Amino acid sequence: MVIPKLSDVYKARKIIERYLPRTITEYSSKLSELVGGDVYLKRDDQLPLGAFKVRGGLNILANLSVEERERGVITASTGNHGQSIANACNIFGAKAFIALPKGANPLKVEAIKSLGAELLFHGKNFDDAREYAERLAMQEGFRYIHPVNEPLIIAGVATQALEIVEDVPDVNAIFVPLGGGSGASGACIVTKSINPDIKVYAVQSESSSAGFLSWKQGGVRTAGNETFAEGLATGTGYDLPLSVLKAHLDDFILVTDDEIRASICLLIEKAHTLAEGAGAAALAGIIKSGEKLVGKKMVAVVSGGNITLDQLEQSIKSFKS
């Protein structure tokens, strides 16, 4: 696994811009007033499929050989990555097999199915599904796409950060939700190449903190995996993003699931933005950072908007209580 460079991100953008619109980085006056600094939202929830991961799927499928596509592609996901690979396979003519945990977000499951992928339900969480997909790839000869340890996926999702620094060149800090780490490592690659003074903060649920522990302890670690925010729900760290984060991440912020739920409601109330749990985590990280951000210009990545009605209802109940 080779760490992507900024040049790889520019190459990825040439592919991705054929299929995806550029998303806005919009200023929120009410959130700015709330935190005492200038808050911008990177609205990747507005992308087709409602999540940032669509960027990575397009980049990796565009770079696969004809033989790899003909063999069929398999991956594992809690939802958004699966949508991304299914969508890209649909565009590039490859058969997609997506392993998902039982009880996966039904909105994301239906979206993956509608894109023509074959769904393979296995286990109670993402890591169970991932291990199952890896076994099937070996048995059946499919081209396995790791959800995180893929340089082309990281380069693809890093186009998000490239747009941020172009739209807000004087940004002081970018807050990125972290599940597997592709988004946060991509942001580090871009910012530290263009302007090393820009701080990058990863935000993860303390209920699924393997990424944080891996970064803190300097090697891949496992941890409990209990968060409701399925986009953050990984029980292990991953080598490729960890190698980038160890070198370049400025800090890691753990937030509670209730803090994520509160941020879902704040995004609705103050920014007219409907985010899923992972999509609201970056704002939760900004709020938790408190006074050190007063007077700063910051961007919260709204990574996705695929929230179920039940998740929304529970968030509102928690926020009101």
PDB file of C-alpha atoms in Angstrom:
ATOM      1  CA  MET A   1       0.000   0.000   0.000  1.00  0.00           C
ATOM      2  CA  VAL A   2       1.471   3.293  -1.136  1.00  0.00           C
ATOM      3  CA  ILE A   3       0.381   6.519   0.576  1.00  0.00           C
ATOM      4  CA  PRO A   4      -1.351   8.746  -1.987  1.00  0.00           C
ATOM      5  CA  LYS A   5       0.263  12.072  -2.877  1.00  0.00           C
ATOM      6  CA  LEU A   6      -1.372  15.386  -3.726  1.00  0.00           C
ATOM      7  CA  SER A   7      -0.784  14.625  -7.410  1.00  0.00           C
ATOM      8  CA  ASP A   8      -2.911  11.480  -6.983  1.00  0.00           C
ATOM      9  CA  VAL A   9      -5.735  13.606  -5.609  1.00  0.00           C
ATOM     10  CA  TYR A  10      -5.609  15.892  -8.644  1.00  0.00           C
ATOM     11  CA  LYS A  11      -5.680  12.835 -10.911  1.00  0.00           C
ATOM     12  CA  ALA A  12      -8.691  11.533  -8.998  1.00  0.00           C
ATOM     13  CA  ARG A  13     -10.491  14.834  -9.428  1.00  0.00           C
ATOM     14  CA  LYS A  14     -10.153  14.619 -13.216  1.00  0.00           C
ATOM     15  CA  ILE A  15     -12.055  11.337 -13.044  1.00  0.00           C
ATOM     16  CA  ILE A  16     -14.589  12.282 -10.406  1.00  0.00           C
ATOM     17  CA  GLU A  17     -15.619  15.611 -11.917  1.00  0.00           C
ATOM     18  CA  ARG A  18     -16.977  13.725 -14.935  1.00  0.00           C
ATOM     19  CA  TYR A  19     -19.622  12.156 -12.714  1.00  0.00           C
ATOM     20  CA  LEU A  20     -20.112  14.335  -9.635  1.00  0.00           C
ATOM     21  CA  PRO A  21     -20.904  17.981  -8.997  1.00  0.00           C
ATOM     22  CA  ARG A  22     -18.650  20.046  -6.785  1.00  0.00           C
ATOM     23  CA  THR A  23     -20.275  20.442  -3.352  1.00  0.00           C
ATOM     24  CA  ILE A  24     -20.524  23.760  -1.568  1.00  0.00           C
ATOM     25  CA  THR A  25     -18.618  24.890   1.501  1.00  0.00           C
ATOM     26  CA  GLU A  26     -21.169  27.204   3.042  1.00  0.00           C
ATOM     27  CA  TYR A  27     -20.927  29.679   5.911  1.00  0.00           C
ATOM     28  CA  SER A  28     -23.364  29.270   8.807  1.00  0.00           C
ATOM     29  CA  SER A  29     -23.986  32.458  10.730  1.00  0.00           C
ATOM     30  CA  LYS A  30     -25.986  30.740  13.478  1.00  0.00           C
ATOM     31  CA  LEU A  31     -23.447  27.999  14.098  1.00  0.00           C
ATOM     32  CA  SER A  32     -20.712  30.636  14.044  1.00  0.00           C
ATOM     33  CA  GLU A  33     -22.536  32.563  16.738  1.00  0.00           C
ATOM     34  CA  LEU A  34     -22.937  29.374  18.758  1.00  0.00           C
ATOM     35  CA  VAL A  35     -19.225  28.475  18.832  1.00  0.00           C
ATOM     36  CA  GLY A  36     -17.672  31.948  18.679  1.00  0.00           C
ATOM     37  CA  GLY A  37     -15.804  31.452  15.404  1.00  0.00           C
ATOM     38  CA  ASP A  38     -16.515  31.274  11.686  1.00  0.00           C
ATOM     39  CA  VAL A  39     -18.124  27.914  10.936  1.00  0.00           C
ATOM     40  CA  TYR A  40     -18.427  26.545   7.413  1.00  0.00           C
ATOM     41  CA  LEU A  41     -20.105  23.298   6.427  1.00  0.00           C
ATOM     42  CA  LYS A  42     -18.721  21.090   3.660  1.00  0.00           C
ATOM     43  CA  ARG A  43     -21.947  19.736   2.270  1.00  0.00           C
ATOM     44  CA  ASP A  44     -21.071  16.310   0.918  1.00  0.00           C
ATOM     45  CA  ASP A  45     -24.503  15.194   2.047  1.00  0.00           C
ATOM     46  CA  GLN A  46     -25.644  16.895  -1.181  1.00  0.00           C
ATOM     47  CA  LEU A  47     -23.725  14.472  -3.392  1.00  0.00           C
ATOM     48  CA  PRO A  48     -25.594  11.770  -5.302  1.00  0.00           C
ATOM     49  CA  LEU A  49     -26.115   8.874  -2.853  1.00  0.00           C
ATOM     50  CA  GLY A  50     -25.978  11.426  -0.018  1.00  0.00           C
ATOM     51  CA  ALA A  51     -22.424  10.732   1.151  1.00  0.00           C
ATOM     52  CA  PHE A  52     -18.773  11.588   0.501  1.00  0.00           C
ATOM     53  CA  LYS A  53     -17.727   8.000  -0.150  1.00  0.00           C
ATOM     54  CA  VAL A  54     -19.124   8.120  -3.681  1.00  0.00           C
ATOM     55  CA  ARG A  55     -15.888   9.928  -4.575  1.00  0.00           C
ATOM     56  CA  GLY A  56     -13.664   6.981  -3.673  1.00  0.00           C
ATOM     57  CA  GLY A  57     -15.712   4.344  -5.449  1.00  0.00           C
ATOM     58  CA  LEU A  58     -15.562   6.179  -8.752  1.00  0.00           C
ATOM     59  CA  ASN A  59     -11.816   6.622  -8.532  1.00  0.00           C
ATOM     60  CA  ILE A  60     -10.996   3.005  -7.793  1.00  0.00           C
ATOM     61  CA  LEU A  61     -13.378   1.473 -10.363  1.00  0.00           C
ATOM     62  CA  ALA A  62     -12.066   3.819 -13.044  1.00  0.00           C
ATOM     63  CA  ASN A  63      -8.577   2.470 -12.367  1.00  0.00           C
ATOM     64  CA  LEU A  64      -9.399  -1.257 -12.315  1.00  0.00           C
ATOM     65  CA  SER A  65      -8.464  -3.392 -15.292  1.00  0.00           C
ATOM     66  CA  VAL A  66     -11.076  -4.946 -17.570  1.00  0.00           C
ATOM     67  CA  GLU A  67     -10.107  -8.350 -16.158  1.00  0.00           C
ATOM     68  CA  GLU A  68     -10.716  -7.191 -12.571  1.00  0.00           C
ATOM     69  CA  ARG A  69     -14.124  -5.781 -13.465  1.00  0.00           C
ATOM     70  CA  GLU A  70     -15.095  -8.979 -15.269  1.00  0.00           C
ATOM     71  CA  ARG A  71     -14.185 -11.081 -12.227  1.00  0.00           C
ATOM     72  CA  GLY A  72     -16.605  -9.082 -10.098  1.00  0.00           C
ATOM     73  CA  VAL A  73     -15.964  -6.777  -7.176  1.00  0.00           C
ATOM     74  CA  ILE A  74     -16.656  -7.475  -3.522  1.00  0.00           C
ATOM     75  CA  THR A  75     -16.451  -5.209  -0.496  1.00  0.00           C
ATOM     76  CA  ALA A  76     -17.933  -4.737   2.962  1.00  0.00           C
ATOM     77  CA  SER A  77     -19.820  -1.747   4.278  1.00  0.00           C
ATOM     78  CA  THR A  78     -22.263  -0.399   6.813  1.00  0.00           C
ATOM     79  CA  GLY A  79     -23.917   1.451   3.930  1.00  0.00           C
ATOM     80  CA  ASN A  80     -22.300   4.478   2.315  1.00  0.00           C
ATOM     81  CA  HIS A  81     -19.155   2.744   1.049  1.00  0.00           C
ATOM     82  CA  GLY A  82     -21.355  -0.027  -0.306  1.00  0.00           C
ATOM     83  CA  GLN A  83     -23.448   2.513  -2.174  1.00  0.00           C
ATOM     84  CA  SER A  84     -20.271   4.039  -3.554  1.00  0.00           C
ATOM     85  CA  ILE A  85     -18.913   0.748  -4.915  1.00  0.00           C
ATOM     86  CA  ALA A  86     -22.310  -0.374  -6.230  1.00  0.00           C
ATOM     87  CA  ASN A  87     -22.753   2.954  -8.020  1.00  0.00           C
ATOM     88  CA  ALA A  88     -19.276   2.831  -9.563  1.00  0.00           C
ATOM     89  CA  CYS A  89     -19.712  -0.807 -10.629  1.00  0.00           C
ATOM     90  CA  ASN A  90     -22.963   0.168 -12.281  1.00  0.00           C
ATOM     91  CA  ILE A  91     -21.203   2.932 -14.220  1.00  0.00           C
ATOM     92  CA  PHE A  92     -18.150   0.861 -15.217  1.00  0.00           C
ATOM     93  CA  GLY A  93     -19.936  -2.410 -15.930  1.00  0.00           C
ATOM     94  CA  ALA A  94     -18.721  -4.598 -13.080  1.00  0.00           C
ATOM     95  CA  LYS A  95     -20.741  -7.000 -10.949  1.00  0.00           C
ATOM     96  CA  ALA A  96     -20.862  -5.797  -7.332  1.00  0.00           C
ATOM     97  CA  PHE A  97     -21.163  -7.940  -4.206  1.00  0.00           C
ATOM     98  CA  ILE A  98     -21.648  -5.974  -0.980  1.00  0.00           C
ATOM     99  CA  ALA A  99     -21.322  -7.621   2.440  1.00  0.00           C
ATOM    100  CA  LEU A 100     -23.337  -5.855   5.128  1.00  0.00           C
ATOM    101  CA  PRO A 101     -23.978  -6.529   8.808  1.00  0.00           C
ATOM    102  CA  LYS A 102     -27.437  -7.758   9.696  1.00  0.00           C
ATOM    103  CA  GLY A 103     -29.513  -4.787  10.785  1.00  0.00           C
ATOM    104  CA  ALA A 104     -27.699  -2.313   8.499  1.00  0.00           C
ATOM    105  CA  ASN A 105     -29.337   1.061   7.849  1.00  0.00           C
ATOM    106  CA  PRO A 106     -32.398   0.132   5.716  1.00  0.00           C
ATOM    107  CA  LEU A 107     -32.196   3.320   3.645  1.00  0.00           C
ATOM    108  CA  LYS A 108     -28.649   2.494   2.624  1.00  0.00           C
ATOM    109  CA  VAL A 109     -29.500  -1.164   2.038  1.00  0.00           C
ATOM    110  CA  GLU A 110     -32.316  -0.227  -0.322  1.00  0.00           C
ATOM    111  CA  ALA A 111     -30.080   2.239  -2.157  1.00  0.00           C
ATOM    112  CA  ILE A 112     -27.364  -0.403  -2.663  1.00  0.00           C
ATOM    113  CA  LYS A 113     -29.943  -2.880  -3.939  1.00  0.00           C
ATOM    114  CA  SER A 114     -31.405  -0.341  -6.361  1.00  0.00           C
ATOM    115  CA  LEU A 115     -27.935   0.118  -7.880  1.00  0.00           C
ATOM    116  CA  GLY A 116     -27.863  -3.515  -8.938  1.00  0.00           C
ATOM    117  CA  ALA A 117     -25.501  -4.972  -6.360  1.00  0.00           C
ATOM    118  CA  GLU A 118     -25.929  -8.393  -4.778  1.00  0.00           C
ATOM    119  CA  LEU A 119     -26.358  -8.017  -1.020  1.00  0.00           C
ATOM    120  CA  LEU A 120     -24.663 -10.433   1.372  1.00  0.00           C
ATOM    121  CA  PHE A 121     -25.773 -10.060   4.989  1.00  0.00           C
ATOM    122  CA  HIS A 122     -23.406 -11.462   7.585  1.00  0.00           C
ATOM    123  CA  GLY A 123     -22.670 -10.832  11.248  1.00  0.00           C
ATOM    124  CA  LYS A 124     -23.688  -8.205  13.720  1.00  0.00           C
ATOM    125  CA  ASN A 125     -21.259  -5.422  12.791  1.00  0.00           C
ATOM    126  CA  PHE A 126     -18.994  -4.038  10.077  1.00  0.00           C
ATOM    127  CA  ASP A 127     -15.966  -6.105  11.004  1.00  0.00           C
ATOM    128  CA  ASP A 128     -17.933  -9.345  10.797  1.00  0.00           C
ATOM    129  CA  ALA A 129     -19.110  -8.378   7.321  1.00  0.00           C
ATOM    130  CA  ARG A 130     -15.594  -7.321   6.256  1.00  0.00           C
ATOM    131  CA  GLU A 131     -14.026 -10.617   7.300  1.00  0.00           C
ATOM    132  CA  TYR A 132     -16.774 -12.482   5.441  1.00  0.00           C
ATOM    133  CA  ALA A 133     -16.138 -10.458   2.270  1.00  0.00           C
ATOM    134  CA  GLU A 134     -12.419 -11.192   2.507  1.00  0.00           C
ATOM    135  CA  ARG A 135     -13.080 -14.928   2.752  1.00  0.00           C
ATOM    136  CA  LEU A 136     -15.447 -14.884  -0.228  1.00  0.00           C
ATOM    137  CA  ALA A 137     -12.935 -12.949  -2.321  1.00  0.00           C
ATOM    138  CA  MET A 138     -10.360 -15.673  -1.732  1.00  0.00           C
ATOM    139  CA  GLN A 139     -12.833 -18.490  -2.424  1.00  0.00           C
ATOM    140  CA  GLU A 140     -14.536 -17.037  -5.502  1.00  0.00           C
ATOM    141  CA  GLY A 141     -11.761 -14.977  -7.082  1.00  0.00           C
ATOM    142  CA  PHE A 142     -13.534 -11.642  -6.788  1.00  0.00           C
ATOM    143  CA  ARG A 143     -11.540  -8.410  -6.812  1.00  0.00           C
ATOM    144  CA  TYR A 144     -11.697  -7.435  -3.138  1.00  0.00           C
ATOM    145  CA  ILE A 145     -11.877  -3.705  -2.436  1.00  0.00           C
ATOM    146  CA  HIS A 146     -10.874  -2.944   1.115  1.00  0.00           C
ATOM    147  CA  PRO A 147     -13.145  -0.210   2.512  1.00  0.00           C
ATOM    148  CA  VAL A 148     -10.152   1.750   3.855  1.00  0.00           C
ATOM    149  CA  ASN A 149      -6.746   0.294   2.926  1.00  0.00           C
ATOM    150  CA  GLU A 150      -7.009   1.351  -0.720  1.00  0.00           C
ATOM    151  CA  PRO A 151      -4.842   4.260  -1.947  1.00  0.00           C
ATOM    152  CA  LEU A 152      -7.242   5.003  -4.810  1.00  0.00           C
ATOM    153  CA  ILE A 153     -10.179   5.311  -2.418  1.00  0.00           C
ATOM    154  CA  ILE A 154      -8.264   7.682  -0.158  1.00  0.00           C
ATOM    155  CA  ALA A 155      -7.162   9.780  -3.138  1.00  0.00           C
ATOM    156  CA  GLY A 156     -10.766   9.908  -4.317  1.00  0.00           C
ATOM    157  CA  VAL A 157     -12.299  11.017  -1.045  1.00  0.00           C
ATOM    158  CA  ALA A 158      -9.431  13.511  -0.569  1.00  0.00           C
ATOM    159  CA  THR A 159     -10.938  15.583  -3.373  1.00  0.00           C
ATOM    160  CA  GLN A 160     -13.361  16.735  -0.691  1.00  0.00           C
ATOM    161  CA  ALA A 161     -10.537  18.459   1.211  1.00  0.00           C
ATOM    162  CA  LEU A 162      -9.135  19.865  -2.019  1.00  0.00           C
ATOM    163  CA  GLU A 163     -12.435  21.647  -2.605  1.00  0.00           C
ATOM    164  CA  ILE A 164     -12.425  22.957   0.956  1.00  0.00           C
ATOM    165  CA  VAL A 165      -9.005  24.598   0.758  1.00  0.00           C
ATOM    166  CA  GLU A 166      -9.888  26.090  -2.627  1.00  0.00           C
ATOM    167  CA  ASP A 167     -13.180  27.515  -1.355  1.00  0.00           C
ATOM    168  CA  VAL A 168     -11.881  28.680   2.056  1.00  0.00           C
ATOM    169  CA  PRO A 169      -8.127  29.183   1.535  1.00  0.00           C
ATOM    170  CA  ASP A 170      -7.668  30.933   4.883  1.00  0.00           C
ATOM    171  CA  VAL A 171      -9.324  28.152   6.893  1.00  0.00           C
ATOM    172  CA  ASN A 172      -7.650  27.473  10.242  1.00  0.00           C
ATOM    173  CA  ALA A 173      -9.059  24.021  10.981  1.00  0.00           C
ATOM    174  CA  ILE A 174     -10.939  21.199   9.271  1.00  0.00           C
ATOM    175  CA  PHE A 175     -12.940  18.730  11.357  1.00  0.00           C
ATOM    176  CA  VAL A 176     -13.516  15.339   9.739  1.00  0.00           C
ATOM    177  CA  PRO A 177     -15.587  12.407  11.057  1.00  0.00           C
ATOM    178  CA  LEU A 178     -13.594   9.195  11.344  1.00  0.00           C
ATOM    179  CA  GLY A 179     -14.792   5.638  10.955  1.00  0.00           C
ATOM    180  CA  GLY A 180     -12.130   3.802   8.979  1.00  0.00           C
ATOM    181  CA  GLY A 181     -10.109   6.937   8.366  1.00  0.00           C
ATOM    182  CA  SER A 182     -10.176   7.525   4.606  1.00  0.00           C
ATOM    183  CA  GLY A 183     -11.672  11.015   4.922  1.00  0.00           C
ATOM    184  CA  ALA A 184      -9.377  12.195   7.710  1.00  0.00           C
ATOM    185  CA  SER A 185      -6.233  10.811   6.082  1.00  0.00           C
ATOM    186  CA  GLY A 186      -7.262  12.333   2.771  1.00  0.00           C
ATOM    187  CA  ALA A 187      -7.697  15.720   4.441  1.00  0.00           C
ATOM    188  CA  CYS A 188      -4.213  15.408   5.961  1.00  0.00           C
ATOM    189  CA  ILE A 189      -2.640  14.591   2.593  1.00  0.00           C
ATOM    190  CA  VAL A 190      -4.207  17.640   0.967  1.00  0.00           C
ATOM    191  CA  THR A 191      -3.761  20.228   3.697  1.00  0.00           C
ATOM    192  CA  LYS A 192      -0.231  19.337   4.697  1.00  0.00           C
ATOM    193  CA  SER A 193       0.824  19.503   1.042  1.00  0.00           C
ATOM    194  CA  ILE A 194      -0.887  22.824   0.295  1.00  0.00           C
ATOM    195  CA  ASN A 195      -0.736  24.645   3.631  1.00  0.00           C
ATOM    196  CA  PRO A 196       0.729  22.838   6.661  1.00  0.00           C
ATOM    197  CA  ASP A 197      -0.661  25.527   8.970  1.00  0.00           C
ATOM    198  CA  ILE A 198      -4.187  24.204   8.451  1.00  0.00           C
ATOM    199  CA  LYS A 199      -5.113  21.979  11.382  1.00  0.00           C
ATOM    200  CA  VAL A 200      -6.917  18.698  10.770  1.00  0.00           C
ATOM    201  CA  TYR A 201      -8.976  17.156  13.564  1.00  0.00           C
ATOM    202  CA  ALA A 202     -10.499  13.668  13.411  1.00  0.00           C
ATOM    203  CA  VAL A 203     -13.750  13.122  15.311  1.00  0.00           C
ATOM    204  CA  GLN A 204     -14.896   9.680  16.417  1.00  0.00           C
ATOM    205  CA  SER A 205     -17.550   8.271  18.712  1.00  0.00           C
ATOM    206  CA  GLU A 206     -16.146   7.178  22.053  1.00  0.00           C
ATOM    207  CA  SER A 207     -18.432   4.142  21.690  1.00  0.00           C
ATOM    208  CA  SER A 208     -16.343   2.981  18.692  1.00  0.00           C
ATOM    209  CA  SER A 209     -12.887   4.350  19.388  1.00  0.00           C
ATOM    210  CA  ALA A 210     -10.512   1.934  17.649  1.00  0.00           C
ATOM    211  CA  GLY A 211      -9.247   4.639  15.296  1.00  0.00           C
ATOM    212  CA  PHE A 212      -8.408   6.920  18.191  1.00  0.00           C
ATOM    213  CA  LEU A 213      -6.654   4.149  20.136  1.00  0.00           C
ATOM    214  CA  SER A 214      -4.639   3.170  17.071  1.00  0.00           C
ATOM    215  CA  TRP A 215      -3.508   6.763  16.562  1.00  0.00           C
ATOM    216  CA  LYS A 216      -2.810   7.335  20.250  1.00  0.00           C
ATOM    217  CA  GLN A 217      -0.834   4.121  20.753  1.00  0.00           C
ATOM    218  CA  GLY A 218       0.926   4.138  17.401  1.00  0.00           C
ATOM    219  CA  GLY A 219      -0.324   0.840  15.991  1.00  0.00           C
ATOM    220  CA  VAL A 220      -3.521  -0.871  14.877  1.00  0.00           C
ATOM    221  CA  ARG A 221      -5.811  -1.508  17.839  1.00  0.00           C
ATOM    222  CA  THR A 222      -9.290  -2.934  18.320  1.00  0.00           C
ATOM    223  CA  ALA A 223     -12.052  -1.603  20.553  1.00  0.00           C
ATOM    224  CA  GLY A 224     -15.759  -1.866  21.237  1.00  0.00           C
ATOM    225  CA  ASN A 225     -18.054  -1.005  18.353  1.00  0.00           C
ATOM    226  CA  GLU A 226     -21.362   0.194  19.731  1.00  0.00           C
ATOM    227  CA  THR A 227     -22.181   3.608  18.252  1.00  0.00           C
ATOM    228  CA  PHE A 228     -25.545   4.212  16.575  1.00  0.00           C
ATOM    229  CA  ALA A 229     -23.711   6.231  13.894  1.00  0.00           C
ATOM    230  CA  GLU A 230     -22.944   3.399  11.495  1.00  0.00           C
ATOM    231  CA  GLY A 231     -20.550   5.545   9.456  1.00  0.00           C
ATOM    232  CA  LEU A 232     -18.284   5.677  12.514  1.00  0.00           C
ATOM    233  CA  ALA A 233     -18.830   2.064  13.554  1.00  0.00           C
ATOM    234  CA  THR A 234     -15.526   0.290  13.036  1.00  0.00           C
ATOM    235  CA  GLY A 235     -13.987  -1.943  15.677  1.00  0.00           C
ATOM    236  CA  THR A 236     -10.397  -1.753  14.445  1.00  0.00           C
ATOM    237  CA  GLY A 237      -7.884   0.716  13.099  1.00  0.00           C
ATOM    238  CA  TYR A 238      -6.406   0.364   9.598  1.00  0.00           C
ATOM    239  CA  ASP A 239      -2.793   0.490   8.468  1.00  0.00           C
ATOM    240  CA  LEU A 240      -2.942   2.847   5.495  1.00  0.00           C
ATOM    241  CA  PRO A 241      -4.885   5.734   7.025  1.00  0.00           C
ATOM    242  CA  LEU A 242      -3.063   5.244  10.323  1.00  0.00           C
ATOM    243  CA  SER A 243       0.293   5.773   8.612  1.00  0.00           C
ATOM    244  CA  VAL A 244      -0.964   9.151   7.370  1.00  0.00           C
ATOM    245  CA  LEU A 245      -2.686  10.139  10.608  1.00  0.00           C
ATOM    246  CA  LYS A 246       0.350   9.327  12.758  1.00  0.00           C
ATOM    247  CA  ALA A 247       2.458  11.675  10.661  1.00  0.00           C
ATOM    248  CA  HIS A 248       0.054  14.531  10.029  1.00  0.00           C
ATOM    249  CA  LEU A 249      -3.127  14.561  12.134  1.00  0.00           C
ATOM    250  CA  ASP A 250      -3.152  17.494  14.552  1.00  0.00           C
ATOM    251  CA  ASP A 251      -5.542  16.028  17.107  1.00  0.00           C
ATOM    252  CA  PHE A 252      -8.258  13.471  17.737  1.00  0.00           C
ATOM    253  CA  ILE A 253     -11.552  14.275  19.439  1.00  0.00           C
ATOM    254  CA  LEU A 254     -13.857  11.690  20.974  1.00  0.00           C
ATOM    255  CA  VAL A 255     -17.527  12.591  21.317  1.00  0.00           C
ATOM    256  CA  THR A 256     -20.428  10.772  22.911  1.00  0.00           C
ATOM    257  CA  ASP A 257     -23.343   9.449  20.922  1.00  0.00           C
ATOM    258  CA  ASP A 258     -25.584  11.951  22.703  1.00  0.00           C
ATOM    259  CA  GLU A 259     -23.290  14.775  21.572  1.00  0.00           C
ATOM    260  CA  ILE A 260     -23.617  13.480  18.013  1.00  0.00           C
ATOM    261  CA  ARG A 261     -27.399  13.367  18.362  1.00  0.00           C
ATOM    262  CA  ALA A 262     -27.406  16.935  19.662  1.00  0.00           C
ATOM    263  CA  SER A 263     -25.374  18.032  16.647  1.00  0.00           C
ATOM    264  CA  ILE A 264     -27.865  16.366  14.297  1.00  0.00           C
ATOM    265  CA  CYS A 265     -30.526  18.594  15.845  1.00  0.00           C
ATOM    266  CA  LEU A 266     -28.345  21.715  15.824  1.00  0.00           C
ATOM    267  CA  LEU A 267     -27.616  21.245  12.126  1.00  0.00           C
ATOM    268  CA  ILE A 268     -31.348  21.077  11.449  1.00  0.00           C
ATOM    269  CA  GLU A 269     -32.233  23.993  13.704  1.00  0.00           C
ATOM    270  CA  LYS A 270     -29.413  26.388  12.860  1.00  0.00           C
ATOM    271  CA  ALA A 271     -28.222  25.378   9.387  1.00  0.00           C
ATOM    272  CA  HIS A 272     -31.263  23.715   7.769  1.00  0.00           C
ATOM    273  CA  THR A 273     -29.096  20.643   7.172  1.00  0.00           C
ATOM    274  CA  LEU A 274     -30.190  17.044   7.700  1.00  0.00           C
ATOM    275  CA  ALA A 275     -27.159  14.883   8.537  1.00  0.00           C
ATOM    276  CA  GLU A 276     -26.740  11.281   9.561  1.00  0.00           C
ATOM    277  CA  GLY A 277     -24.782  10.474  12.710  1.00  0.00           C
ATOM    278  CA  ALA A 278     -21.367  10.424  11.051  1.00  0.00           C
ATOM    279  CA  GLY A 279     -22.278  13.578   9.145  1.00  0.00           C
ATOM    280  CA  ALA A 280     -22.958  15.445  12.383  1.00  0.00           C
ATOM    281  CA  ALA A 281     -19.881  14.190  14.240  1.00  0.00           C
ATOM    282  CA  ALA A 282     -17.558  16.936  12.964  1.00  0.00           C
ATOM    283  CA  LEU A 283     -19.820  19.637  14.391  1.00  0.00           C
ATOM    284  CA  ALA A 284     -19.916  17.735  17.687  1.00  0.00           C
ATOM    285  CA  GLY A 285     -16.119  17.869  17.668  1.00  0.00           C
ATOM    286  CA  ILE A 286     -16.122  21.611  17.073  1.00  0.00           C
ATOM    287  CA  ILE A 287     -18.549  22.208  19.924  1.00  0.00           C
ATOM    288  CA  LYS A 288     -16.541  19.982  22.251  1.00  0.00           C
ATOM    289  CA  SER A 289     -13.327  21.874  21.391  1.00  0.00           C
ATOM    290  CA  GLY A 290     -14.779  24.963  23.067  1.00  0.00           C
ATOM    291  CA  GLU A 291     -12.743  28.084  23.679  1.00  0.00           C
ATOM    292  CA  LYS A 292      -9.629  27.137  21.698  1.00  0.00           C
ATOM    293  CA  LEU A 293     -11.583  27.782  18.495  1.00  0.00           C
ATOM    294  CA  VAL A 294     -12.882  31.233  19.412  1.00  0.00           C
ATOM    295  CA  GLY A 295     -12.118  33.606  16.571  1.00  0.00           C
ATOM    296  CA  LYS A 296     -10.946  30.808  14.247  1.00  0.00           C
ATOM    297  CA  LYS A 297     -12.230  29.907  10.800  1.00  0.00           C
ATOM    298  CA  MET A 298     -13.218  26.241  10.668  1.00  0.00           C
ATOM    299  CA  VAL A 299     -14.947  23.735   8.402  1.00  0.00           C
ATOM    300  CA  ALA A 300     -17.096  20.850   9.614  1.00  0.00           C
ATOM    301  CA  VAL A 301     -17.384  18.066   7.060  1.00  0.00           C
ATOM    302  CA  VAL A 302     -20.999  16.963   6.728  1.00  0.00           C
ATOM    303  CA  SER A 303     -20.047  13.603   5.288  1.00  0.00           C
ATOM    304  CA  GLY A 304     -23.514  12.189   4.709  1.00  0.00           C
ATOM    305  CA  GLY A 305     -27.236  12.677   5.102  1.00  0.00           C
ATOM    306  CA  ASN A 306     -28.595   9.124   5.086  1.00  0.00           C
ATOM    307  CA  ILE A 307     -30.398   9.139   8.412  1.00  0.00           C
ATOM    308  CA  THR A 308     -33.380   6.924   9.199  1.00  0.00           C
ATOM    309  CA  LEU A 309     -36.575   8.250  10.733  1.00  0.00           C
ATOM    310  CA  ASP A 310     -35.896   6.199  13.857  1.00  0.00           C
ATOM    311  CA  GLN A 311     -32.406   7.700  14.241  1.00  0.00           C
ATOM    312  CA  LEU A 312     -33.833  11.173  13.745  1.00  0.00           C
ATOM    313  CA  GLU A 313     -36.599  10.575  16.285  1.00  0.00           C
ATOM    314  CA  GLN A 314     -34.124   9.282  18.865  1.00  0.00           C
ATOM    315  CA  SER A 315     -31.867  12.282  18.273  1.00  0.00           C
ATOM    316  CA  ILE A 316     -34.710  14.735  18.809  1.00  0.00           C
ATOM    317  CA  LYS A 317     -35.824  12.958  21.988  1.00  0.00           C
ATOM    318  CA  SER A 318     -32.299  12.981  23.359  1.00  0.00           C
ATOM    319  CA  PHE A 319     -31.793  16.639  22.441  1.00  0.00           C
ATOM    320  CA  LYS A 320     -35.014  17.756  24.110  1.00  0.00           C
ATOM    321  CA  SER A 321     -34.281  15.825  27.288  1.00  0.00           C
TER     322      SER A 321
END
